[in-house]
Coordinates of C-alpha atoms in Angstrom, one line a residue:
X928 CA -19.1 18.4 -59.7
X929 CA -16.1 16.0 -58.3
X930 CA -13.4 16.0 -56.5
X931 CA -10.1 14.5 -56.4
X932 CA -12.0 12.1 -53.3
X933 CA -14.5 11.0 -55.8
X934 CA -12.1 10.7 -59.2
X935 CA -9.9 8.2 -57.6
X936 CA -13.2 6.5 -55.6
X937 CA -14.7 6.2 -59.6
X938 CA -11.4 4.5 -60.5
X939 CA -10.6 2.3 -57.6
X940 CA -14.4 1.0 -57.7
X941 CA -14.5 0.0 -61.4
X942 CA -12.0 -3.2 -62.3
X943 CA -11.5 -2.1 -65.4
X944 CA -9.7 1.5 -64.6
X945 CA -8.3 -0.3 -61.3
X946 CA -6.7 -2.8 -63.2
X947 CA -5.1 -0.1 -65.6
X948 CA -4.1 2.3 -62.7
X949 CA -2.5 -0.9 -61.1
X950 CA -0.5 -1.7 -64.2
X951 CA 0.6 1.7 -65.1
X952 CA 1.9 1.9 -61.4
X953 CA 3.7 -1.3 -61.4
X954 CA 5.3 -1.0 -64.5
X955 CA 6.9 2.5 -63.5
X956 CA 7.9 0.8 -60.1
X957 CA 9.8 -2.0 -62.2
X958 CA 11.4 0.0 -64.1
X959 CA 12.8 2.7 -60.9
X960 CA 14.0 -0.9 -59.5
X961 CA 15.6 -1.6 -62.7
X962 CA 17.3 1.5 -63.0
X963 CA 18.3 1.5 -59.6
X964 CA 20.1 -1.4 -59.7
X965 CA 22.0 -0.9 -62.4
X966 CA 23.0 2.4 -61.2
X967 CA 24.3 0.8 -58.1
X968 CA 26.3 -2.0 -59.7
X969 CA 28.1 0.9 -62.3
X970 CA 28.8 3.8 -59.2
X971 CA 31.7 5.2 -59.6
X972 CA 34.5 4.1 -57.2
X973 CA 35.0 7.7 -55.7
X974 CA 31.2 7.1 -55.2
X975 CA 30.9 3.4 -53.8
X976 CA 29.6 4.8 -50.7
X977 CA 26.7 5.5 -52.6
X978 CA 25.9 2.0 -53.6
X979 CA 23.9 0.2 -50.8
X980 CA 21.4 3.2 -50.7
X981 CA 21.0 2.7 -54.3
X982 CA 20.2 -0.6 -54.3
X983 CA 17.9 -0.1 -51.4
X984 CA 16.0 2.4 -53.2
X985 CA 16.1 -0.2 -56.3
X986 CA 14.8 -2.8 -53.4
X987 CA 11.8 0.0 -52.6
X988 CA 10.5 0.5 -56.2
X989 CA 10.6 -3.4 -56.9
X990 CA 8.8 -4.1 -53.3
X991 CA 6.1 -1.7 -54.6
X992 CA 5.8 -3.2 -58.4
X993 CA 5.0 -6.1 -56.6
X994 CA 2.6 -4.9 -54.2
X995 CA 0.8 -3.0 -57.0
X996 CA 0.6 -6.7 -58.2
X997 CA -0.7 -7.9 -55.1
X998 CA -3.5 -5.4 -55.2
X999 CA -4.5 -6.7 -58.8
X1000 CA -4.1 -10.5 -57.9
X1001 CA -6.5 -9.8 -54.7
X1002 CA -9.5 -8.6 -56.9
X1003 CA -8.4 -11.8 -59.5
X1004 CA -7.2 -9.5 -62.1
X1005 CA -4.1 -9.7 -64.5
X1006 CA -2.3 -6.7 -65.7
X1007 CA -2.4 -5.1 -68.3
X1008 CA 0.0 -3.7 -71.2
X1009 CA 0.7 -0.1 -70.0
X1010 CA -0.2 2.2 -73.1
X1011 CA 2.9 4.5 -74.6
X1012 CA 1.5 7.7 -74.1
X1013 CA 1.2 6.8 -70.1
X1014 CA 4.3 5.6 -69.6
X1015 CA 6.1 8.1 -67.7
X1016 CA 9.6 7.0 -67.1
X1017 CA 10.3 6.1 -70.4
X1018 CA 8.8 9.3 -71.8
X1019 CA 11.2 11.3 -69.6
X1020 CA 13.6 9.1 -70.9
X1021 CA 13.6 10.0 -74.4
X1022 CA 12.7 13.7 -73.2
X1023 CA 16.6 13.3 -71.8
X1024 CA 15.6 13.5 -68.6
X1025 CA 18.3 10.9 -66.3
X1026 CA 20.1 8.2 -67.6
X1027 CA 19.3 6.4 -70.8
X1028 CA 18.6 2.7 -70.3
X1029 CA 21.3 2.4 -73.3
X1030 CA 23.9 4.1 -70.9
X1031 CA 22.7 1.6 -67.9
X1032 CA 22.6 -2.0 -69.8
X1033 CA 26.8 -1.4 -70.9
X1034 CA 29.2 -2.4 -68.4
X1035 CA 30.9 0.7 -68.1
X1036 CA 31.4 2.7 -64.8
X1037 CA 29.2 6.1 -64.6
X1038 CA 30.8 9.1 -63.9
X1039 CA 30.4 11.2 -61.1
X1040 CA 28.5 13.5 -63.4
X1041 CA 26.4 10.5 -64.0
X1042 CA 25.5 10.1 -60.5
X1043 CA 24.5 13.8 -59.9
X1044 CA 22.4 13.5 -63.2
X1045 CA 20.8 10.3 -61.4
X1046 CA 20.1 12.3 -58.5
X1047 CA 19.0 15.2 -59.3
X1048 CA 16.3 13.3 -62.0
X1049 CA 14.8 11.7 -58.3
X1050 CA 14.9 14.8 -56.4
X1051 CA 12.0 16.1 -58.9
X1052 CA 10.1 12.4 -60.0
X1053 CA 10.6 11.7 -55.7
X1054 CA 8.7 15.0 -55.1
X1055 CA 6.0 14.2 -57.5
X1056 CA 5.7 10.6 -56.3
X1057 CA 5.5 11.8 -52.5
X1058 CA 3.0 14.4 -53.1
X1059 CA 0.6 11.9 -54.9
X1060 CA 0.6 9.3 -52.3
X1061 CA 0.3 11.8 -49.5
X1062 CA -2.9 12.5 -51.0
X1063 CA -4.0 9.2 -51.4
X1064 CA -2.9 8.3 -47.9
X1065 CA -5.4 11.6 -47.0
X1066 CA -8.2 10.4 -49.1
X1067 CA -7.8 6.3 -48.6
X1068 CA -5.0 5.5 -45.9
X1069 CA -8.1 4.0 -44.1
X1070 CA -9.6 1.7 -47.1
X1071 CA -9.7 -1.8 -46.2
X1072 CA -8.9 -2.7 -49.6
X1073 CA -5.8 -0.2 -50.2
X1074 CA -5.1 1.5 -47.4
X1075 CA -2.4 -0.6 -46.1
X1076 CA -0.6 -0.4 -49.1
X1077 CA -0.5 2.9 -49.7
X1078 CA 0.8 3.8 -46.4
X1079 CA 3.7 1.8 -46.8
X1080 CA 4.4 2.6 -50.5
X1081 CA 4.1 6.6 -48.8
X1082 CA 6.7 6.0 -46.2
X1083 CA 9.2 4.7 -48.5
X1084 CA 8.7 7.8 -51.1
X1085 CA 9.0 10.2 -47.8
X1086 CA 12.3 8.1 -47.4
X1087 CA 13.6 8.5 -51.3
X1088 CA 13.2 12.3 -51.1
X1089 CA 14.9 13.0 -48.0
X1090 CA 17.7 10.5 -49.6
X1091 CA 18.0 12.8 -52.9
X1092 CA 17.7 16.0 -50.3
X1093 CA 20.9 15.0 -48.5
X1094 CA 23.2 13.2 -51.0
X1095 CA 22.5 16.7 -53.0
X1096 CA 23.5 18.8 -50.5
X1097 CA 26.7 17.0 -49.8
X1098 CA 27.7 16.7 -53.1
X1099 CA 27.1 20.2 -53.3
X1100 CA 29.2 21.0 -50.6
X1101 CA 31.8 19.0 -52.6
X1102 CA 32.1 21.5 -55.5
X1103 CA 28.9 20.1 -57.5
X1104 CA 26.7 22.8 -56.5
X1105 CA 26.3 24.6 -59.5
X1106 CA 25.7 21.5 -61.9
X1107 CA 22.9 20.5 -59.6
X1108 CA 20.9 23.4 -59.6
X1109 CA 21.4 23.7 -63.6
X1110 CA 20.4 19.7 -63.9
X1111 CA 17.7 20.1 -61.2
X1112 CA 15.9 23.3 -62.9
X1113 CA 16.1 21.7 -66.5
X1114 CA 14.6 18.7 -64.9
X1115 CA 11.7 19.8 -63.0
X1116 CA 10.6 22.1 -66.4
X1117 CA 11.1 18.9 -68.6
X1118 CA 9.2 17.1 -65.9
X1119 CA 6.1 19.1 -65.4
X1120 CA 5.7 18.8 -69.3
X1121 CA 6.0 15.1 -69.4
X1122 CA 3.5 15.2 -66.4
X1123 CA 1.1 16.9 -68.0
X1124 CA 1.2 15.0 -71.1
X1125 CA 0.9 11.8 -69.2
X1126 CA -1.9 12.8 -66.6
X1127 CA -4.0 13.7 -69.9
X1128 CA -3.3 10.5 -71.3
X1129 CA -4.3 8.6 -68.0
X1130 CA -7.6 10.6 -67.7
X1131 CA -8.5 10.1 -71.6
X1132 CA -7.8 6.4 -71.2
X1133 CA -10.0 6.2 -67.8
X1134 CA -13.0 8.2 -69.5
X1135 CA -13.5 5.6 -71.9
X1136 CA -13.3 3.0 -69.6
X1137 CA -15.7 4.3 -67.1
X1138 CA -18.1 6.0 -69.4
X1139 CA -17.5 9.8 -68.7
X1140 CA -19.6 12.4 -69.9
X1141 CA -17.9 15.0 -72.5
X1142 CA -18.1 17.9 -70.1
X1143 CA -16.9 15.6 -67.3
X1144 CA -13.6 15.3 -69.1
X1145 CA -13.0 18.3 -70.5
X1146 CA -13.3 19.6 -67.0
X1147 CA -10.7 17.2 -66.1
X1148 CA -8.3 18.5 -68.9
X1149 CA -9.0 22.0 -68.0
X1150 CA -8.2 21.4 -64.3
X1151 CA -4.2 19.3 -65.9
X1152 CA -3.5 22.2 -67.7
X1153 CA -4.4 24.8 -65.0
X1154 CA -1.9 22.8 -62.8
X1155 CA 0.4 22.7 -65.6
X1156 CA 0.0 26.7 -66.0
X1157 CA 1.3 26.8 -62.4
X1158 CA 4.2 24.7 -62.3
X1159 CA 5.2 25.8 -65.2
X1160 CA 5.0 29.6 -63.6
X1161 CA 6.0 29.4 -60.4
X1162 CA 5.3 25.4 -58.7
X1163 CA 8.8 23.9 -60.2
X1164 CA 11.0 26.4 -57.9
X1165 CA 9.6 24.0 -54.8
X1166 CA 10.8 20.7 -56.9
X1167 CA 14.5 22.1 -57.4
X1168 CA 14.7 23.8 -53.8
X1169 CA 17.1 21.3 -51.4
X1170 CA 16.8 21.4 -47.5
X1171 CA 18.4 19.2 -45.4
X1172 CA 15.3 16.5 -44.3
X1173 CA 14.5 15.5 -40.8
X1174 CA 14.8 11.9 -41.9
X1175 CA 18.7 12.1 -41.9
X1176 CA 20.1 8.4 -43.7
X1177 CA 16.9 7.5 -44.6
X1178 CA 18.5 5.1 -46.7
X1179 CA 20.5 3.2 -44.6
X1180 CA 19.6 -0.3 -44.1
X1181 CA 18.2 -2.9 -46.2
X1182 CA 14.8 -2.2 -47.8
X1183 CA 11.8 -3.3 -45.0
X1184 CA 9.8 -6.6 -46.3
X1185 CA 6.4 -6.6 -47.1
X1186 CA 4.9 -9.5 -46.0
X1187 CA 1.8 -9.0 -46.7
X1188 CA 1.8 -8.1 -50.4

């Protein structure tokens, strides 16, 4: 039997599946930062408010590509080329899901639309992101190895989600309300697909690497698409619900360095 403990312990042991876990991370990290800053420099100007905590939350996801990279250069590894099947931003991308990197590379302002579209897309991949490092903080916050990163990389996720929680709720306040909940539900249900196919991707991809047994990974599988079966039921209704976060501004200031990595 194994747990969730001992699944990530397999895969942070092995250089092989570390080495992929690395890359996939890093890869979705550049490409938030990318995003982000694009976003920022095409905000609307009834929205230009907006713009320094965009491009601190661009700041964020590039600070944690490159710790991701740190991790890898530490145990003398390169990264690798992150497979298509387990690349998860640009599969929500061409699910719809946000803004199309075709919409960000022209030099045309976003609408405010636009902006709600953006938020509401990291209200629901924030949640997801939060929740997973939470539970690696609970399982490895105290690893000599990754510990320290992870901690960090959790705080700033913590920090994104109260940032979508608040900008949402003002804008709904501002007449918005409606569109949000409509963008947030189709969202999260687009989401928790994309998830699912992703997660089975990662899983197949790691069980050839580390030499699973065939009931070993179809447990795996079974356990995905009971998750799935969930969210798909009930989970999503937490992912589009908005309260107003303790961590008020969270954005604020300039993105925290990271010495270290």
């Amino acid at each position: 039997m194994f747990s969730a403990r001992s699944l990530f312990q397999e895969i942070l042991d092995d250089d092989r599946s570390f080495r992929l876990f690395c890359s996939i991370a890093a890869s979705g990290e550049a490409q938030g930062g990318w995003e982000n800053g694009r976003i920022a420099a095409l905000v609307p100007e009834s929205m230009r408010g907006l713009a320094p905590k965009i491009t601190r939350h661009g700041a964020d996801e590039d600070k944690h590509g490159r710790i991701f990279h740190a991790l890898l250069r530490k145990r003398g590894l390169d990264p690798v080329e992150v497979p298509p099947e387990t690349d998860y931003t640009m599969l929500l991308e061409r699910r719809g899901i946000g803004l199309t990197h075709d919409k960000l590379r022209r030099d045309e302002p976003l609408t405010e639309r636009d902006i709600v579209v953006y938020l509401a897309h990291s209200r629901i991949t924030e949640q997801r992101a939060a929740d997973q490092m939470v539970m690696l903080v609970k399982y490895f916050g105290g690893d000599a190895e990754v510990g320290r990163a992870i901690k960090m990389i959790s705080d700033d996720e913590d920090n994104h989600l109260a940032y979508c929680h608040e900008e949402l709720l003002r804008l709904a306040e501002e007449g918005h309300g409606r569109m949000i909940q409509r963008t947030l539900r189709e969202c999260a249900l687009s989401e928790i697909r994309i998830y699912r196919q992703v997660s089975l991707a990662v899983m197949e991809r790691m069980g050839r690497l580390l030499g699973w047994p065939a009931p070993k990974a179809a447990l795996l599988a079974a356990a995905i698409h009971v998750l799935y079966a969930y969210e798909r039921l009930a989970g999503w209704r937490r992912m589009v619900t908005l309260t107003m976060p303790e961590r008020r501004d969270a954005l604020g200031g300039p993105a925290p360095p990271a010495p270290a990595f």
